[in-house]
Coordinates of C-alpha atoms and ligand atoms in Angstrom, one line a residue:
M8 CA 76.4 39.3 -26.3
A9 CA 78.1 42.3 -27.7
V10 CA 81.6 42.9 -26.6
V11 CA 81.9 46.6 -25.9
S12 CA 85.1 48.5 -25.2
L13 CA 87.0 51.6 -25.9
Q14 CA 84.2 53.5 -27.5
K15 CA 83.4 57.1 -27.0
P16 CA 80.9 58.0 -24.2
L17 CA 78.4 59.7 -26.6
D18 CA 78.5 56.8 -29.0
I19 CA 77.7 54.4 -26.2
L20 CA 74.9 56.6 -24.9
H21 CA 73.3 56.5 -28.4
S22 CA 74.0 53.0 -29.5
I23 CA 73.6 51.0 -26.3
F24 CA 71.3 53.1 -24.1
G25 CA 69.4 54.6 -27.0
Y26 CA 69.4 58.1 -25.4
S27 CA 70.1 61.2 -27.4
S28 CA 72.0 63.4 -25.0
F29 CA 73.6 63.5 -21.6
R30 CA 71.8 65.1 -18.7
G31 CA 73.2 67.7 -16.4
Q32 CA 76.7 67.0 -15.3
Q33 CA 76.8 63.4 -16.6
S34 CA 79.1 64.1 -19.5
E35 CA 81.6 66.0 -17.3
I36 CA 81.5 63.3 -14.6
I37 CA 82.1 60.5 -17.2
D38 CA 85.1 62.3 -18.7
H39 CA 86.5 62.9 -15.2
I40 CA 86.4 59.1 -14.4
I41 CA 87.7 58.1 -17.8
N42 CA 90.7 60.3 -17.1
G43 CA 91.4 58.1 -14.0
K44 CA 90.3 60.5 -11.3
D45 CA 88.1 60.0 -8.2
A46 CA 84.7 61.6 -7.7
L47 CA 81.8 62.0 -5.3
I48 CA 78.5 62.4 -7.0
L49 CA 75.6 64.1 -5.2
M50 CA 72.5 63.8 -7.3
P51 CA 68.9 63.4 -6.5
T52 CA 67.0 60.2 -7.0
G53 CA 66.1 59.9 -10.7
G54 CA 69.0 62.2 -11.6
G55 CA 70.8 59.6 -13.7
K56 CA 73.6 58.5 -11.4
S57 CA 74.0 55.0 -12.9
L58 CA 75.2 56.1 -16.3
C59 CA 78.0 58.1 -14.5
Y60 CA 79.7 54.8 -13.8
Q61 CA 78.2 52.5 -16.4
I62 CA 79.5 54.4 -19.3
P63 CA 83.1 54.7 -18.0
A64 CA 82.8 51.0 -17.3
L65 CA 82.3 50.4 -21.0
C66 CA 84.8 53.0 -22.2
L67 CA 87.7 51.8 -20.0
P68 CA 89.4 48.4 -20.5
G69 CA 88.8 45.8 -17.7
I70 CA 86.0 45.2 -15.3
A71 CA 84.1 47.8 -13.2
V72 CA 83.3 46.7 -9.7
V73 CA 80.1 48.3 -8.4
I74 CA 79.4 48.0 -4.6
S75 CA 75.7 48.1 -3.8
P76 CA 74.1 47.5 -0.4
L77 CA 70.9 45.9 -1.6
I78 CA 70.9 42.5 -3.1
A79 CA 67.4 42.9 -4.5
L80 CA 68.4 46.0 -6.4
M81 CA 71.6 44.5 -7.8
Q82 CA 69.6 41.8 -9.6
D83 CA 67.3 44.4 -11.3
Q84 CA 70.3 46.5 -12.3
V85 CA 72.1 43.5 -13.8
E86 CA 68.9 42.5 -15.6
S87 CA 68.6 46.0 -17.1
L88 CA 72.2 45.9 -18.3
N89 CA 71.8 42.4 -19.8
Q90 CA 68.8 43.7 -21.7
L91 CA 71.0 46.4 -23.2
G92 CA 73.5 43.7 -24.2
I93 CA 76.1 44.6 -21.6
R94 CA 78.0 41.8 -19.9
A95 CA 77.1 42.2 -16.2
S96 CA 76.7 39.9 -13.3
V97 CA 76.1 39.9 -9.5
L98 CA 78.4 38.4 -7.0
N99 CA 76.7 38.0 -3.6
S100 CA 75.3 35.4 -1.2
T101 CA 72.4 34.4 -3.6
L102 CA 75.0 32.6 -5.8
S103 CA 76.2 29.1 -5.1
A104 CA 79.9 28.5 -4.7
S105 CA 80.3 27.2 -8.2
E106 CA 78.3 30.1 -9.7
S107 CA 80.5 32.5 -7.8
S108 CA 83.7 30.9 -9.1
E109 CA 82.3 31.0 -12.6
V110 CA 81.7 34.7 -12.3
E111 CA 85.2 35.2 -10.8
K112 CA 86.7 33.3 -13.7
K113 CA 84.9 35.5 -16.2
M114 CA 86.3 38.6 -14.4
R115 CA 89.8 37.3 -14.7
N116 CA 89.3 36.5 -18.4
D117 CA 88.0 40.0 -19.2
D118 CA 84.6 38.4 -20.1
L119 CA 82.6 40.8 -18.0
D120 CA 82.1 44.5 -18.1
I121 CA 80.5 45.2 -14.8
V122 CA 80.1 43.2 -11.6
Y123 CA 77.8 44.2 -8.8
V124 CA 79.1 43.0 -5.4
S125 CA 77.7 43.3 -1.9
P126 CA 79.8 45.2 0.7
E127 CA 80.4 41.9 2.7
R128 CA 81.8 40.2 -0.4
L129 CA 84.0 43.1 -1.3
N130 CA 85.6 43.0 2.1
T131 CA 86.6 39.3 1.9
E132 CA 90.3 38.6 1.2
G133 CA 89.2 36.0 -1.4
F134 CA 87.5 38.6 -3.5
L135 CA 90.2 41.2 -3.1
S136 CA 92.9 38.8 -4.1
N137 CA 90.8 37.7 -7.1
I138 CA 90.4 41.3 -8.4
E139 CA 94.2 41.8 -8.0
K140 CA 94.4 39.3 -10.9
C141 CA 91.9 41.2 -13.0
R142 CA 92.2 44.3 -15.2
L143 CA 90.1 46.9 -13.3
A144 CA 88.3 49.7 -14.9
L145 CA 86.9 51.4 -11.8
F146 CA 85.2 51.0 -8.4
A147 CA 81.7 52.5 -8.0
I148 CA 80.4 52.9 -4.5
D149 CA 76.7 53.2 -4.7
E150 CA 74.5 54.6 -1.8
A151 CA 77.8 56.0 -0.4
H152 CA 75.9 57.7 2.5
C153 CA 75.9 54.2 4.1
V154 CA 79.4 55.0 5.2
S155 CA 78.1 57.8 7.5
Q156 CA 77.0 57.1 11.0
W157 CA 74.8 60.2 10.9
G158 CA 72.6 58.8 8.3
H159 CA 69.8 56.3 8.8
D160 CA 71.3 53.6 6.6
F161 CA 74.7 53.2 8.2
R162 CA 76.5 50.0 7.2
P163 CA 79.7 49.4 9.1
E164 CA 81.1 47.3 6.2
Y165 CA 81.4 50.6 4.2
L166 CA 84.0 51.9 6.6
E167 CA 86.5 49.2 5.4
F168 CA 86.4 50.6 1.8
S169 CA 89.3 52.9 2.5
K170 CA 91.5 50.0 1.8
L171 CA 90.6 50.1 -1.9
Q172 CA 92.6 53.2 -2.2
E173 CA 95.6 51.6 -0.5
R174 CA 95.5 48.4 -2.4
F175 CA 94.4 49.7 -5.8
P176 CA 95.8 53.3 -5.9
S177 CA 95.6 53.6 -9.7
V178 CA 91.9 52.5 -10.1
P179 CA 89.5 55.4 -10.2
R180 CA 86.8 55.4 -7.5
I181 CA 83.4 57.0 -7.9
A182 CA 81.0 57.3 -4.9
L183 CA 77.4 58.2 -5.4
T184 CA 74.5 59.2 -3.2
A185 CA 71.2 61.1 -3.2
T186 CA 71.7 62.2 0.4
A187 CA 72.7 65.8 0.3
D188 CA 73.5 67.1 3.8
D189 CA 76.9 68.5 4.6
L190 CA 77.8 66.1 7.5
T191 CA 77.2 63.0 5.4
R192 CA 79.2 64.5 2.6
Q193 CA 82.2 65.2 4.8
D194 CA 81.9 61.6 6.2
I195 CA 82.0 60.1 2.7
V196 CA 85.1 62.1 1.7
K197 CA 86.9 61.2 4.9
H198 CA 86.0 57.5 5.2
L199 CA 86.4 56.7 1.5
G200 CA 89.6 58.7 1.1
L201 CA 88.3 61.0 -1.6
E202 CA 90.2 64.1 -0.6
N203 CA 91.8 64.3 -4.0
G204 CA 88.7 63.6 -5.9
R205 CA 86.2 66.1 -7.2
I206 CA 82.7 66.6 -5.8
F207 CA 79.9 67.0 -8.3
I208 CA 76.8 68.5 -6.8
S209 CA 73.6 68.7 -8.7
S210 CA 70.5 70.6 -7.8
F211 CA 68.2 68.5 -5.6
D212 CA 65.1 69.9 -7.2
R213 CA 62.7 67.3 -8.6
P214 CA 60.9 69.4 -11.2
N215 CA 58.5 66.6 -12.3
I216 CA 57.1 66.2 -8.8
R217 CA 54.1 68.3 -8.0
Y218 CA 53.8 69.1 -4.3
R219 CA 50.4 69.5 -2.6
V220 CA 49.5 69.6 1.0
M221 CA 45.9 69.8 2.2
S222 CA 44.0 70.1 5.4
K223 CA 42.8 66.6 6.6
D224 CA 39.1 66.4 6.6
N225 CA 38.0 62.8 5.7
E226 CA 41.3 61.3 4.8
K227 CA 40.2 58.1 3.2
K228 CA 37.6 59.9 1.1
Q229 CA 40.1 62.6 0.2
L230 CA 42.6 59.9 -0.9
L231 CA 39.9 58.1 -3.0
T232 CA 38.9 61.3 -4.8
F233 CA 42.6 62.0 -5.5
L234 CA 43.1 58.4 -7.0
N235 CA 39.8 58.4 -8.9
D236 CA 40.4 61.9 -10.4
E237 CA 44.1 61.5 -11.2
H238 CA 45.6 58.1 -10.8
K239 CA 43.4 55.4 -12.1
G240 CA 45.7 52.5 -13.3
D241 CA 48.8 54.0 -11.8
S242 CA 51.3 52.6 -9.4
G243 CA 51.9 54.6 -6.2
I244 CA 52.7 54.5 -2.5
V245 CA 50.4 55.6 0.4
Y246 CA 52.3 56.2 3.6
C247 CA 50.5 55.8 6.9
I248 CA 51.9 56.2 10.4
S249 CA 50.8 52.9 11.9
R250 CA 50.5 49.2 11.0
N251 CA 46.8 49.2 11.9
K252 CA 46.1 52.2 9.6
V253 CA 48.0 50.5 6.8
M254 CA 45.7 47.5 7.0
E255 CA 42.6 49.6 7.3
V256 CA 43.5 51.8 4.3
T257 CA 44.5 48.7 2.2
K258 CA 41.1 47.2 2.9
Y259 CA 39.3 50.4 2.0
L260 CA 41.2 50.8 -1.3
K261 CA 40.5 47.2 -2.2
E262 CA 36.8 47.7 -1.5
H263 CA 37.0 50.6 -4.0
G264 CA 38.5 48.5 -6.8
Y265 CA 42.2 49.3 -6.3
N266 CA 44.9 46.7 -6.3
A267 CA 46.3 47.7 -2.9
L268 CA 48.9 45.7 -0.9
P269 CA 50.1 46.3 2.7
Y270 CA 53.7 46.7 3.8
H271 CA 54.9 47.1 7.4
A272 CA 57.4 45.6 9.8
G273 CA 54.7 43.5 11.5
L274 CA 54.2 41.4 8.4
N275 CA 56.4 38.4 8.1
K276 CA 59.4 38.6 5.8
D277 CA 57.9 36.3 3.1
K278 CA 54.8 38.4 2.9
R279 CA 56.8 41.6 2.8
N280 CA 59.0 40.3 0.0
K281 CA 56.0 39.0 -1.9
N282 CA 54.2 42.4 -1.8
H283 CA 57.4 44.2 -2.7
D284 CA 57.9 41.9 -5.6
H285 CA 54.3 42.5 -6.9
F286 CA 54.8 46.2 -6.6
I287 CA 58.0 46.1 -8.7
K288 CA 56.9 43.6 -11.2
D289 CA 53.3 44.4 -11.8
D290 CA 51.6 47.5 -13.1
E291 CA 48.9 49.3 -11.2
V292 CA 49.8 48.3 -7.7
I293 CA 49.3 50.7 -4.8
M294 CA 51.6 49.9 -1.8
V295 CA 50.0 51.1 1.5
A296 CA 53.0 51.2 3.9
T297 CA 54.7 52.5 6.9
I298 CA 58.1 53.9 6.5
A299 CA 59.4 50.3 6.8
F300 CA 58.9 50.4 3.0
G301 CA 61.9 52.5 2.1
M302 CA 65.3 51.5 0.7
G303 CA 65.3 49.5 -2.5
I304 CA 62.3 51.1 -4.3
N305 CA 63.9 51.4 -7.7
K306 CA 60.6 51.4 -9.6
P307 CA 60.8 54.3 -12.0
D308 CA 57.1 54.7 -12.7
V309 CA 55.8 55.4 -9.2
R310 CA 53.3 58.1 -10.2
F311 CA 52.3 59.3 -6.8
V312 CA 53.4 59.2 -3.1
A313 CA 50.5 60.1 -0.8
H314 CA 50.9 60.8 2.9
L315 CA 47.9 60.3 5.1
D316 CA 50.1 61.3 8.1
L317 CA 52.9 63.8 8.6
P318 CA 56.4 62.4 8.0
K319 CA 58.9 62.9 10.8
S320 CA 60.9 65.7 9.3
V321 CA 61.4 67.7 6.1
E322 CA 64.3 65.3 5.2
S323 CA 61.9 62.3 5.6
Y324 CA 59.3 64.1 3.5
Y325 CA 61.8 64.7 0.7
Q326 CA 63.1 61.1 0.8
E327 CA 59.7 59.6 0.9
T328 CA 58.2 61.8 -1.8
G329 CA 61.4 61.4 -3.9
R330 CA 60.4 57.8 -4.6
A331 CA 57.9 59.2 -7.1
G332 CA 58.8 59.9 -10.7
R333 CA 62.3 58.5 -11.1
D334 CA 61.5 58.3 -14.8
G335 CA 61.1 62.1 -15.0
L336 CA 57.4 61.9 -16.0
P337 CA 54.8 64.1 -14.1
S338 CA 54.2 62.7 -10.6
D339 CA 52.5 63.7 -7.4
A340 CA 53.5 64.2 -3.9
W341 CA 50.2 64.6 -2.1
M342 CA 49.6 64.9 1.6
V343 CA 46.7 65.6 4.0
Y344 CA 47.4 66.6 7.5
G345 CA 45.6 67.9 10.6
I346 CA 46.2 69.0 14.1
E347 CA 46.1 65.3 15.3
D348 CA 49.3 64.7 13.4
I349 CA 51.1 67.5 15.1
V350 CA 50.0 66.2 18.5
K351 CA 50.9 62.6 17.6
L352 CA 54.5 63.6 16.5
Q353 CA 55.0 65.7 19.6
Q354 CA 53.9 62.8 21.7
F355 CA 56.4 60.5 20.0
I356 CA 59.2 62.8 20.8
I357 CA 58.2 63.4 24.4
R358 CA 57.8 59.7 25.1
S359 CA 60.9 58.5 23.3
N360 CA 63.9 57.5 25.4
A361 CA 66.2 60.1 23.8
D362 CA 68.0 62.6 26.0
A363 CA 66.9 66.2 26.3
E364 CA 69.3 67.5 23.7
H365 CA 68.2 65.0 21.2
K366 CA 64.5 65.8 21.9
M367 CA 65.2 69.4 21.4
L368 CA 66.6 68.6 18.0
E369 CA 63.6 66.5 17.1
F370 CA 61.3 69.4 18.1
Q371 CA 63.3 71.7 15.9
K372 CA 62.9 69.3 13.0
L373 CA 59.2 69.0 13.6
D374 CA 58.9 72.8 13.7
A375 CA 60.6 73.0 10.3
L376 CA 58.2 70.5 8.9
I377 CA 55.2 72.4 10.3
G378 CA 56.7 75.5 8.6
F379 CA 56.7 73.6 5.4
V380 CA 53.2 72.3 5.5
E381 CA 51.7 75.7 6.6
T382 CA 53.7 77.8 4.2
V383 CA 52.0 80.1 1.8
K384 CA 55.1 80.4 -0.3
C385 CA 56.3 78.1 -3.1
R386 CA 56.8 74.6 -1.5
R387 CA 59.7 73.8 -3.8
Q388 CA 61.5 76.9 -2.7
V389 CA 60.9 76.1 1.0
L390 CA 62.2 72.5 0.5
L391 CA 65.3 73.5 -1.4
E392 CA 66.1 76.3 1.0
Y393 CA 65.9 73.8 3.8
F394 CA 68.7 71.9 2.0
G395 CA 70.7 75.0 1.6
E396 CA 70.0 75.5 -2.0
K397 CA 68.9 78.8 -3.5
H398 CA 66.1 78.7 -5.9
S399 CA 65.6 81.2 -8.7
G400 CA 62.9 82.9 -6.6
K401 CA 60.4 82.6 -9.4
S402 CA 57.3 80.5 -8.8
C403 CA 57.7 76.9 -9.7
N404 CA 54.3 76.5 -11.2
N405 CA 54.2 72.9 -10.0
C406 CA 53.1 73.1 -6.4
D407 CA 49.7 73.9 -4.9
N408 CA 50.7 77.3 -3.6
C409 CA 52.1 78.4 -7.0
L410 CA 49.2 77.0 -9.0
E411 CA 46.6 78.5 -6.8
P412 CA 47.7 81.2 -4.4
V413 CA 46.6 80.4 -0.8
K414 CA 43.4 82.1 0.2
T415 CA 43.4 83.6 3.6
F416 CA 40.8 85.3 5.8
D417 CA 40.8 87.5 8.8
G418 CA 40.6 84.9 11.6
T419 CA 41.2 87.3 14.5
I420 CA 37.8 86.8 16.1
A421 CA 37.9 83.1 15.7
V422 CA 41.4 82.9 17.2
Q423 CA 40.2 85.2 20.1
K424 CA 37.3 82.8 20.8
A425 CA 39.6 79.8 20.8
L426 CA 42.2 81.4 23.0
S427 CA 39.7 82.7 25.5
C428 CA 38.1 79.2 25.6
I429 CA 41.6 77.9 26.5
Y430 CA 41.9 80.5 29.2
R431 CA 38.4 79.9 30.7
T432 CA 39.1 76.2 31.0
E433 CA 42.3 76.9 32.9
Q434 CA 44.6 75.6 30.1
M435 CA 43.9 72.0 31.1
F436 CA 42.1 70.6 28.1
G437 CA 42.8 69.2 24.7
V438 CA 41.6 70.4 21.3
T439 CA 38.6 68.0 21.0
H440 CA 37.1 69.2 24.2
L441 CA 37.7 72.9 23.5
I442 CA 35.9 72.4 20.1
N443 CA 33.0 70.8 21.8
I444 CA 32.7 73.8 24.1
L445 CA 32.9 76.3 21.2
L446 CA 30.3 74.3 19.3
G447 CA 28.0 74.1 22.4
K448 CA 28.0 70.4 22.6
E449 CA 26.8 69.1 25.9
D450 CA 28.6 65.8 26.1
E451 CA 29.4 64.0 29.3
K452 CA 32.7 65.6 29.8
V453 CA 31.4 69.1 29.2
K454 CA 28.7 68.6 31.7
R455 CA 31.0 67.0 34.3
F456 CA 33.3 70.1 34.3
N457 CA 30.3 72.5 34.1
H458 CA 31.8 73.8 30.9
N459 CA 28.3 74.4 29.6
K460 CA 28.1 77.3 32.0
L461 CA 31.2 79.1 30.5
S462 CA 30.8 82.3 28.6
T463 CA 32.6 80.6 25.7
F464 CA 30.1 77.8 25.5
G465 CA 28.4 77.7 22.1
I466 CA 30.1 80.9 20.8
G467 CA 31.7 79.2 17.8
T468 CA 28.8 77.8 15.9
E469 CA 29.7 79.7 12.7
Y470 CA 32.3 77.0 12.0
D471 CA 31.9 73.3 12.1
K472 CA 34.2 70.7 13.8
S473 CA 36.7 70.3 11.0
Q474 CA 36.9 74.1 10.5
W475 CA 37.7 74.5 14.1
K476 CA 40.3 71.8 13.9
S477 CA 41.9 73.7 11.0
I478 CA 41.8 76.9 13.1
F479 CA 43.4 75.2 16.1
R480 CA 46.0 73.6 13.9
Q481 CA 47.1 77.0 12.6
I482 CA 47.0 78.5 16.1
I483 CA 49.4 75.8 17.3
A484 CA 51.5 75.9 14.1
S485 CA 52.1 79.7 14.5
G486 CA 52.8 79.5 18.2
L487 CA 49.8 81.5 19.3
A488 CA 49.2 78.6 21.8
I489 CA 51.1 75.5 22.6
I490 CA 50.3 71.9 23.3
D491 CA 51.6 70.7 26.6
M492 CA 52.6 67.1 26.2
E493 CA 53.5 66.8 29.9
S494 CA 49.8 67.2 30.7
Y495 CA 48.3 64.9 28.1
G496 CA 48.0 67.3 25.3
A497 CA 46.3 70.2 27.1
V498 CA 46.4 73.4 25.1
K499 CA 48.1 76.3 26.9
L500 CA 48.4 80.0 26.1
S501 CA 51.8 81.2 24.9
A502 CA 53.7 84.5 25.2
N503 CA 52.1 85.4 21.9
S504 CA 48.5 84.9 22.9
N505 CA 48.0 88.1 24.8
K506 CA 48.4 90.5 21.9
I507 CA 45.7 88.7 20.0
L508 CA 43.4 88.5 23.0
R509 CA 43.8 92.2 23.6
G510 CA 43.1 92.9 19.9
E511 CA 46.5 94.5 19.3
E512 CA 47.2 92.3 16.3
K513 CA 45.2 90.7 13.5
V514 CA 45.6 87.1 12.5
Y515 CA 45.2 85.8 9.0
L516 CA 44.4 82.2 8.5
R517 CA 44.4 79.9 5.5
S518 CA 40.9 79.2 4.3
D519 CA 41.6 75.5 3.9
V520 CA 38.4 73.7 4.8
M521 CA 36.5 77.0 5.0
D522 CA 35.6 76.9 1.4
R523 CA 35.2 73.2 1.1
K524 CA 33.4 73.3 -2.2
S525 CA 36.4 74.7 -4.0
T526 CA 37.6 72.7 -7.0
K527 CA 41.2 72.6 -5.7
T528 CA 41.9 69.0 -6.7
K529 CA 40.8 69.7 -10.2
K530 CA 42.7 72.9 -10.7
T531 CA 46.0 71.6 -9.5
S532 CA 45.8 68.0 -10.8
T533 CA 48.7 66.8 -12.9
G534 CA 46.3 65.5 -15.4
K535 CA 46.8 61.8 -16.0
R536 CA 49.6 61.3 -18.4
S537 CA 48.8 64.7 -19.9
I538 CA 51.1 63.8 -22.8
L539 CA 48.6 61.4 -24.2
T540 CA 45.9 63.6 -25.5
N541 CA 43.2 61.2 -26.9
A542 CA 41.5 58.0 -26.0
E543 CA 42.9 56.1 -28.9
D544 CA 46.5 56.9 -27.9
E545 CA 45.6 55.9 -24.3
N546 CA 44.3 52.7 -25.7
L547 CA 47.5 51.9 -27.6
F548 CA 49.5 52.8 -24.5
Q549 CA 47.5 50.2 -22.5
K550 CA 48.1 47.6 -25.2
L551 CA 51.8 48.2 -25.3
R552 CA 51.9 48.1 -21.5
E553 CA 50.1 44.8 -21.4
Y554 CA 52.4 43.3 -24.0
R555 CA 55.4 44.6 -22.0
L556 CA 54.1 43.0 -18.9
S557 CA 53.7 39.6 -20.7
L558 CA 57.2 39.8 -21.9
A559 CA 58.4 40.7 -18.5
K560 CA 56.5 37.8 -16.9
E561 CA 58.0 35.3 -19.4
Q562 CA 61.5 36.4 -18.3
G563 CA 60.7 36.9 -14.7
I564 CA 61.9 40.5 -14.7
P565 CA 60.2 43.9 -13.9
P566 CA 58.5 45.5 -16.9
F567 CA 60.5 48.7 -16.7
V568 CA 63.6 46.7 -17.4
I569 CA 62.2 46.1 -20.9
F570 CA 61.0 49.7 -21.6
H571 CA 60.2 52.6 -19.4
D572 CA 56.8 54.2 -19.6
S573 CA 58.5 57.2 -21.1
T574 CA 59.6 55.0 -24.0
L575 CA 56.1 53.6 -24.5
I576 CA 54.7 57.1 -24.5
E577 CA 57.1 58.2 -27.1
I578 CA 56.2 55.1 -29.2
V579 CA 52.5 56.1 -28.9
N580 CA 53.2 59.7 -29.9
K581 CA 55.6 58.9 -32.8
K582 CA 54.0 55.7 -34.0
P583 CA 57.1 54.3 -35.7
S584 CA 56.3 52.2 -38.8
N585 CA 59.7 50.5 -39.3
L586 CA 62.8 49.5 -37.4
K587 CA 64.7 52.6 -38.4
E588 CA 62.0 54.9 -37.0
F589 CA 61.7 52.6 -33.9
S590 CA 65.4 52.9 -33.3
C591 CA 65.1 56.7 -32.9
I592 CA 62.8 56.4 -29.8
S593 CA 64.5 57.3 -26.6
G594 CA 65.4 54.2 -24.6
V595 CA 65.8 52.0 -27.7
G596 CA 69.4 50.9 -28.2
K597 CA 70.8 48.2 -30.5
S598 CA 70.0 45.3 -28.3
K599 CA 66.4 46.2 -27.5
L600 CA 65.8 47.1 -31.1
E601 CA 66.8 43.5 -32.1
R602 CA 64.9 41.9 -29.2
Y603 CA 61.7 43.8 -29.3
G604 CA 61.5 46.1 -32.3
N605 CA 59.5 43.8 -34.6
S606 CA 56.9 42.7 -32.1
F607 CA 56.2 46.2 -30.9
L608 CA 55.9 47.4 -34.5
E609 CA 53.4 44.6 -35.0
I610 CA 51.2 45.8 -32.2
I611 CA 51.2 49.4 -33.5
K612 CA 50.2 48.1 -37.0
E613 CA 47.4 46.0 -35.6
H614 CA 46.1 49.0 -33.8
Y615 CA 45.4 50.9 -37.0
Ligands
LIG1145 P1 69.4 57.6 -10.0 O1 70.3 56.3 -9.8 O2 70.2 58.8 -9.9 O3 68.2 57.6 -9.1 P2 69.0 56.4 -12.6 O4 70.4 56.2 -12.9 O5 68.2 55.2 -12.2 O6 68.9 57.5 -11.5 O7 68.3 57.2 -13.8 C1 67.0 57.6 -13.7 C2 66.3 57.4 -15.0 O8 66.8 58.3 -16.0 C3 66.6 56.0 -15.6 O9 65.4 55.6 -16.2 C4 67.6 56.3 -16.7 O10 67.6 55.3 -17.7 C5 67.2 57.7 -17.2 N1 68.3 58.4 -17.7 C6 69.5 58.7 -17.1 N2 70.3 59.4 -17.9 C7 69.6 59.7 -19.0 C8 69.9 60.4 -20.2 N3 71.0 61.0 -20.4 N4 68.9 60.5 -21.1 C9 67.7 59.9 -21.0 N5 67.4 59.2 -19.9 C10 68.3 59.1 -18.9
LIG1146 ZN1 55.9 76.3 -6.3

């Protein structure tokens, strides 16, 4: 393999990675590290954090030690680097003692550029005394938010990393994370001793992700339509709230011809690992999962993340949807939700064992989430503002509200009917029962309580059940009534109800399910790989993808380690006819040109 050292960053970017230019702050960060200084990098998923330490690792003499919390990810990262001709290796519990000492020997002999270690390994005296004998280029601490006890991925081993500074004061340290909040940031600086380092903050916007939130009507059918219209042959994730629902939706998608696999904490570890592996190593797999499927999804070509239930908070939504489109190609964050979701999440909070203060905080988070899903403003702006980032104020043109301004209608009378129905039933009943009364349905419960005698019985037949659900959802979301969890989800009037009942104020509601026949999905669809404009190109893309998969299977690695979809798409669009032209494609460096150039050119030739 090529021995690379002491080259200029831009030359390495061109010749090894095959990319034409740096993105965002990459170049500045790389220079900063090469100059021997420490840094904290806050950059969203897919922003290009890896290059920020990989290129300095190649520019500086000696070995770069990268600390990464997930063993599964380390292997993929090392594979990717090896494919580029970079001398990298892992050092963790998957290696035998003799394999480990072989790696350590290579480190001492300057025969490795980058080593990925687990936090546990880093903290051993054996490892530390070994690296004292090595020439060290830098330390990179990936997923640095694991040092914070506020976050959800807290790893106590991370707290010990402060000793790196004491023991290796002249080796630059670079900490990286996609978690943006202020508390976590402060924790990282404090615990990793980065007070003298520089903080590089990128925008957390993910411009290639299209955000869409819709009223839940028939969720499975809505999902199927979305997949059929926009994501045939794509990989994606469908998040569900419960294990049962995961199994049910997996079955449904399979029956409709999709290669869907389940993932939840109730499956045994082997099964979970197997499904995870399929998802990473095969094309066209849909993972139907609870949030147990989280860390370690480094697949760059996840084309959609669909939510069939509300996530817990805006943070969770951003994290979960952020798993789409790491490769920068157009991707979808798609969600359906209904009033049941709000009720369910409220119940979770009420029934949890948390103390009152904590519950209050959870309720505030839920309110913010409801604000996000109900907003008529640009969703991207609402998201970014939530994270304290100011957006340009212009419409993003890549969320449902920007692409198709929300239609509203004067819902005053509908809301008055709903509120008076709540009042007449003495604020003791849930939404389903209230809707039955409004629709004039004489079911057993309605009869038992004599609710068929009420003045509000049957006064709402101008809407159907799902339309009433949408109306109630908006009534609750805007605080015109509240759900009382202490009394089993009964809807109660609020301080805001009166002015509507007395007709002092009008209420405008989203049309949502009112105009069901709207072509909403069509209008706002990302258009499958819109970059490929004709069937013949799509055909070639499929051929290249199949060939890439066969190469990957031979080597037991994920296909994206060979080439990303974005590289295949560029190959299809430019149709290189010789190695020189092939080398100009983004993502084709020296090593990949040598390994794969000829065989890919062959497929292009065969195709024409
Ligand atoms: P992160 O770790 O921030 O989630 P990665 O480092 O995995 O992101 O980078 C995301 C994707 O962008 C990768 O496929 C990477 O190869 C690609 N990438 C990073 N920097 C550049 C660049 N300067 N030019 C082209 N592609 C890049
Ligand atoms: Zn927008």
